[in-house]
mmCIF file of C-alpha atoms in Angstrom:
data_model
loop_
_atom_site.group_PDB
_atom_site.id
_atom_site.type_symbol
_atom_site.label_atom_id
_atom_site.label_comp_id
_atom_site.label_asym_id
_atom_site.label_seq_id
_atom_site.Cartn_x
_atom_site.Cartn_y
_atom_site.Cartn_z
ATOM 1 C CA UNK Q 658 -13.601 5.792 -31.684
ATOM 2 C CA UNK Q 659 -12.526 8.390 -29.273
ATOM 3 C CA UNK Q 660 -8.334 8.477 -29.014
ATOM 4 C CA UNK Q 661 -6.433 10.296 -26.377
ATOM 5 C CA UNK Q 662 -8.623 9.806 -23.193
ATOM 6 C CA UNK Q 663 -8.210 10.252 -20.097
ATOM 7 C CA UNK Q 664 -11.409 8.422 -18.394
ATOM 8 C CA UNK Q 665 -13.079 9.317 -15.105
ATOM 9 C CA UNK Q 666 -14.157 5.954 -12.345
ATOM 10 C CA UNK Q 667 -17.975 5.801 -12.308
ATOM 11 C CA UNK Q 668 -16.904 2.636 -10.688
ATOM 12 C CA UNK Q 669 -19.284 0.579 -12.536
ATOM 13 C CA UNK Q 670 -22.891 0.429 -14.668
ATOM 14 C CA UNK Q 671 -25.589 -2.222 -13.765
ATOM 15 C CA UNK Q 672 -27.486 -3.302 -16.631
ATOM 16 C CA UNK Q 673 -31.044 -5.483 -16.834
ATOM 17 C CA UNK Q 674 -29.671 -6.434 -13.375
ATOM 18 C CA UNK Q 675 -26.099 -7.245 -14.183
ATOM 19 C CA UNK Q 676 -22.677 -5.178 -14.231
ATOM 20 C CA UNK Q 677 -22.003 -4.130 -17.425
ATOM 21 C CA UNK Q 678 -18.361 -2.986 -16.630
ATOM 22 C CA UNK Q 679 -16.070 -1.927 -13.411
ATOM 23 C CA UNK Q 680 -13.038 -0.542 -12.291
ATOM 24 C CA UNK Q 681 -11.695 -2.774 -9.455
ATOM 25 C CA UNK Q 682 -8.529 -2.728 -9.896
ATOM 26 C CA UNK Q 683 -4.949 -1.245 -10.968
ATOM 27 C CA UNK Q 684 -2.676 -1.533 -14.366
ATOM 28 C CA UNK Q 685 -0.025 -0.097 -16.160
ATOM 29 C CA UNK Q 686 -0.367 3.211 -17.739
ATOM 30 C CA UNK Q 687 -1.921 1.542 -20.966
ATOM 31 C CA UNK Q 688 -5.521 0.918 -20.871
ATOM 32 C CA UNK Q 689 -6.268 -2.937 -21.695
ATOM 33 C CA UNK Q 690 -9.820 -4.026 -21.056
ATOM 34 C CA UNK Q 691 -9.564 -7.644 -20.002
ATOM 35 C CA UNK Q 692 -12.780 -9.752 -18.341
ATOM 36 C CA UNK Q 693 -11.490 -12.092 -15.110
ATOM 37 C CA UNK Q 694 -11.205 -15.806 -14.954
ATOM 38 C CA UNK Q 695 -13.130 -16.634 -12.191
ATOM 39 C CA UNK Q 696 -13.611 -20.294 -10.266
ATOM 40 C CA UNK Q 697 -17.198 -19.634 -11.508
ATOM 41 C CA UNK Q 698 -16.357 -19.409 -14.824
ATOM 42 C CA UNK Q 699 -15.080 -16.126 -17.162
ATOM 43 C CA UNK Q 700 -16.828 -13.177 -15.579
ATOM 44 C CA UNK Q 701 -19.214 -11.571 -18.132
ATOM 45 C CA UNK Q 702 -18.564 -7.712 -17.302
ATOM 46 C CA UNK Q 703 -15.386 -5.878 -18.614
ATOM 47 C CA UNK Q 704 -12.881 -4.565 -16.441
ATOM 48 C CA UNK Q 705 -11.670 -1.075 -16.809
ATOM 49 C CA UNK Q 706 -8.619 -0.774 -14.477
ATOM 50 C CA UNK Q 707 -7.292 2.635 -13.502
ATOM 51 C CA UNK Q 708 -3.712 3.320 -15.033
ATOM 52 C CA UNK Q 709 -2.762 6.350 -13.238
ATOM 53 C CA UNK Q 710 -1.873 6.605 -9.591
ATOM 54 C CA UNK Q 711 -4.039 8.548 -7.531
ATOM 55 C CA UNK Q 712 -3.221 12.189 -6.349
ATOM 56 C CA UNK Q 713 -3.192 10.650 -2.404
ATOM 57 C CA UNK Q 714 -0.704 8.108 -3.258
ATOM 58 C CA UNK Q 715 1.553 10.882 -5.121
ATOM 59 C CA UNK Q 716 1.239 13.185 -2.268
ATOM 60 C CA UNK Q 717 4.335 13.590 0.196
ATOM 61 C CA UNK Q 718 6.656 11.391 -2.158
ATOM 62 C CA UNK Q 719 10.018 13.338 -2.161
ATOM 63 C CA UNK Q 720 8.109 15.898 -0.117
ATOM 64 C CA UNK Q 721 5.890 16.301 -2.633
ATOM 65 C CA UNK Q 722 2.429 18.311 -2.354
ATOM 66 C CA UNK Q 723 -1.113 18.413 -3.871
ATOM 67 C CA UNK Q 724 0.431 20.826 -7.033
ATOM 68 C CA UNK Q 725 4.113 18.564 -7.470
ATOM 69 C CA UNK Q 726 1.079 14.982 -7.478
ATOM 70 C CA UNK Q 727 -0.537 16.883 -10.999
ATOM 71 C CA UNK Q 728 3.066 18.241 -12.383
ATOM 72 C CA UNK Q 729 3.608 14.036 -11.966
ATOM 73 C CA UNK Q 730 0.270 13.165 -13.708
ATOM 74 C CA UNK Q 731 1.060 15.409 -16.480
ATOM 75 C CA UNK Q 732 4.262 14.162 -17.051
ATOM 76 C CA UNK Q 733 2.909 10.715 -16.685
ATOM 77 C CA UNK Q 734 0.577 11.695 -20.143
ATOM 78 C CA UNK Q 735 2.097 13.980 -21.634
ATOM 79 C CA UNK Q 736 3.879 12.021 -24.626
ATOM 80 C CA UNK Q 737 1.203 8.573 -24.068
ATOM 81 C CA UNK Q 738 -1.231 8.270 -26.917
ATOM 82 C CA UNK Q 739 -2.584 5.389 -24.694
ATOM 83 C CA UNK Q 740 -5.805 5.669 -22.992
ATOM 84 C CA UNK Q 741 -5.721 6.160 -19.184
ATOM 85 C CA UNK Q 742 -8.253 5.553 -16.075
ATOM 86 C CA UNK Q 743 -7.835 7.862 -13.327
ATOM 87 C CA UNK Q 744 -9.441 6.979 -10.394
ATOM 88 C CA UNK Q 745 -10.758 10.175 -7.901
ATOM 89 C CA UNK Q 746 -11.724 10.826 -4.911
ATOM 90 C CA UNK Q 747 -14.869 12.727 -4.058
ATOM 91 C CA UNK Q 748 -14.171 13.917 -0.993
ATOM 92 C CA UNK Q 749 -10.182 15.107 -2.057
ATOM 93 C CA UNK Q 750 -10.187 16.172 -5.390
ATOM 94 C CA UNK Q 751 -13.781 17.567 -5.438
ATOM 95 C CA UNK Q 752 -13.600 18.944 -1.446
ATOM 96 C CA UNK Q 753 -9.818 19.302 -0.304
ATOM 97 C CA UNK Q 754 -7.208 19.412 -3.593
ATOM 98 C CA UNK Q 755 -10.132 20.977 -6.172
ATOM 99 C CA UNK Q 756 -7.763 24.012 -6.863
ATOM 100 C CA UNK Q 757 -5.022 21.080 -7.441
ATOM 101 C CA UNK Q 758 -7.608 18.894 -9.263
ATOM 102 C CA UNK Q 759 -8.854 21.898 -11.526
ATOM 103 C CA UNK Q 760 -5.170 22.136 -12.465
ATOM 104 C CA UNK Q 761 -5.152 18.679 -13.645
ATOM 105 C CA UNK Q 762 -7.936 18.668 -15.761
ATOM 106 C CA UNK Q 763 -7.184 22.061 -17.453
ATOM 107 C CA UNK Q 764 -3.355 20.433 -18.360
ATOM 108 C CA UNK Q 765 -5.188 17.405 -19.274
ATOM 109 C CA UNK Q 766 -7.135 19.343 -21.671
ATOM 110 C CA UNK Q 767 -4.081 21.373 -22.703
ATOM 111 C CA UNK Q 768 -2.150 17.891 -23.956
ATOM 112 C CA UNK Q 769 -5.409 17.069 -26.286
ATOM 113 C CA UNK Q 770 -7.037 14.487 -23.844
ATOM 114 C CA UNK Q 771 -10.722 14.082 -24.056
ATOM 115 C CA UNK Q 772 -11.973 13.619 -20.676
ATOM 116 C CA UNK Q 773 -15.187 11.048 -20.489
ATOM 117 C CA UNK Q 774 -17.236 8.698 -18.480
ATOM 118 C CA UNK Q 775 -16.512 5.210 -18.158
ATOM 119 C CA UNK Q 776 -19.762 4.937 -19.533
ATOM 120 C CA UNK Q 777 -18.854 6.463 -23.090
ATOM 121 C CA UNK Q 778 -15.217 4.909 -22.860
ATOM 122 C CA UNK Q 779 -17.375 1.102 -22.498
ATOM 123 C CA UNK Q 780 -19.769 2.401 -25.591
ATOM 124 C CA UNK Q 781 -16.752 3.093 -27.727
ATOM 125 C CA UNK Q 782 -14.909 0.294 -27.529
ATOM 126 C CA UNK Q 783 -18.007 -1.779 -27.461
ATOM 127 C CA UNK Q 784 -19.252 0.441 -30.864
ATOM 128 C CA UNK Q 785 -16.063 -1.337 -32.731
ATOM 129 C CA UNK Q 786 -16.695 -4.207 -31.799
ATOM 130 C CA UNK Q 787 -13.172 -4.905 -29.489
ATOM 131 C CA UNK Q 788 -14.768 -5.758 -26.513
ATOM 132 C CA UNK Q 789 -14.928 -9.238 -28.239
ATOM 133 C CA UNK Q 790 -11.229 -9.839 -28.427
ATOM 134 C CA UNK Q 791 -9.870 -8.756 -24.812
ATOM 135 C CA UNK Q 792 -8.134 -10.996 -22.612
ATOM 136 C CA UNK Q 793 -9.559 -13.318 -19.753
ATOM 137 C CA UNK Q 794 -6.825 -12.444 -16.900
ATOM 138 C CA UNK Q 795 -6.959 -14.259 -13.889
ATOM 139 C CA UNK Q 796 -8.092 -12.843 -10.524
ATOM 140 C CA UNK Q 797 -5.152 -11.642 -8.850
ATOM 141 C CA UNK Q 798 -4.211 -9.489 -5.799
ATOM 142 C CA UNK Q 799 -1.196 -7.413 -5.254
ATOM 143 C CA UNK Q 800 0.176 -4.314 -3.943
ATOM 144 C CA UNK Q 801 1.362 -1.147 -5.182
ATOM 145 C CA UNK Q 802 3.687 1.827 -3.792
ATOM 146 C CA UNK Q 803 2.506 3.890 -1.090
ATOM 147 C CA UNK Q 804 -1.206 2.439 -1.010
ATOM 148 C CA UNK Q 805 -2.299 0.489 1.902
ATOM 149 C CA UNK Q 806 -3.183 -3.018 1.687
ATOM 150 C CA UNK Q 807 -3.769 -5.189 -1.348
ATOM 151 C CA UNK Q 808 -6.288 -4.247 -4.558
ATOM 152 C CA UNK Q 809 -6.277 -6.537 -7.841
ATOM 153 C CA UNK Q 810 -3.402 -6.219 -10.068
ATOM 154 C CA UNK Q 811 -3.678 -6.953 -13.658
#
């Protein structure tokens, strides 16, 4: 089982057809996988929802810039053991912030994080066997600070 991860949105996998897992939504800095209770019936694909903030939503809180949004991520993991979703943007972090973003991922490395797909975080909770046992959350909408409009909440 891989500990101490910091996982990477691919969004999500289609398999035979079907989804296989997402990330559509927003949680708590704790990863817990949960499938949703929909009118249709319990969906079969497992949600992944991101646990960190974003570096856009970070940026210009308290003044802050690009370098002050990572100093906040790193606090944010340095002491939790907890895997974490970060979701990125392409055309920020890999275009606009990448000196910022490259400063992330080498302090993410420097706290012990392994940084993987959603892809290999899916295969190892699915290789022991917990995908079994995670919650079926209702389908629910919300809002969070200093993102525009509404996104589902676990």
């Amino acid at each position: 089982m891989l500990e101490n991860i910091i996982v990477f949105v691919g969004l999500c996998w289609f398999r035979h057809g079907a989804i296989a897992y997402s990330s559509d939504g927003r949680a708590e800095p704790n990863l817990m996988p949960y499938r949703l209770a929909l009118s249709s019936g319990n969906s079969k694909h497992v949600q992944y929802p991101t646990t960190l903030p974003t570096l856009d939503e970070l940026i210009g809180i308290d003044g802050a810039d690009e370098f002050a949004a990572v100093s906040k991520l790193l606090e944010i993991t340095q002491s939790n053991p907890n895997d974490q979703v970060f979701t990125l943007h392409a055309e920020l972090e890999g275009q606009k912030l990448l000196p910022a973003f490259e400063k992330l991922l080498a302090g993410w490395l420097n706290q012990g994080h392994d940084l993987v797909t959603m892809g290999e975080l899916h295969q190892s909770w699915k290789a022991t066997n917990q995908l079994d046992k995670i919650a079926v959350l209702p389908l629910t909408w919300g809002e969070i600070p200093n993102r525009s409009g509404e996104l589902i909440i676990q």
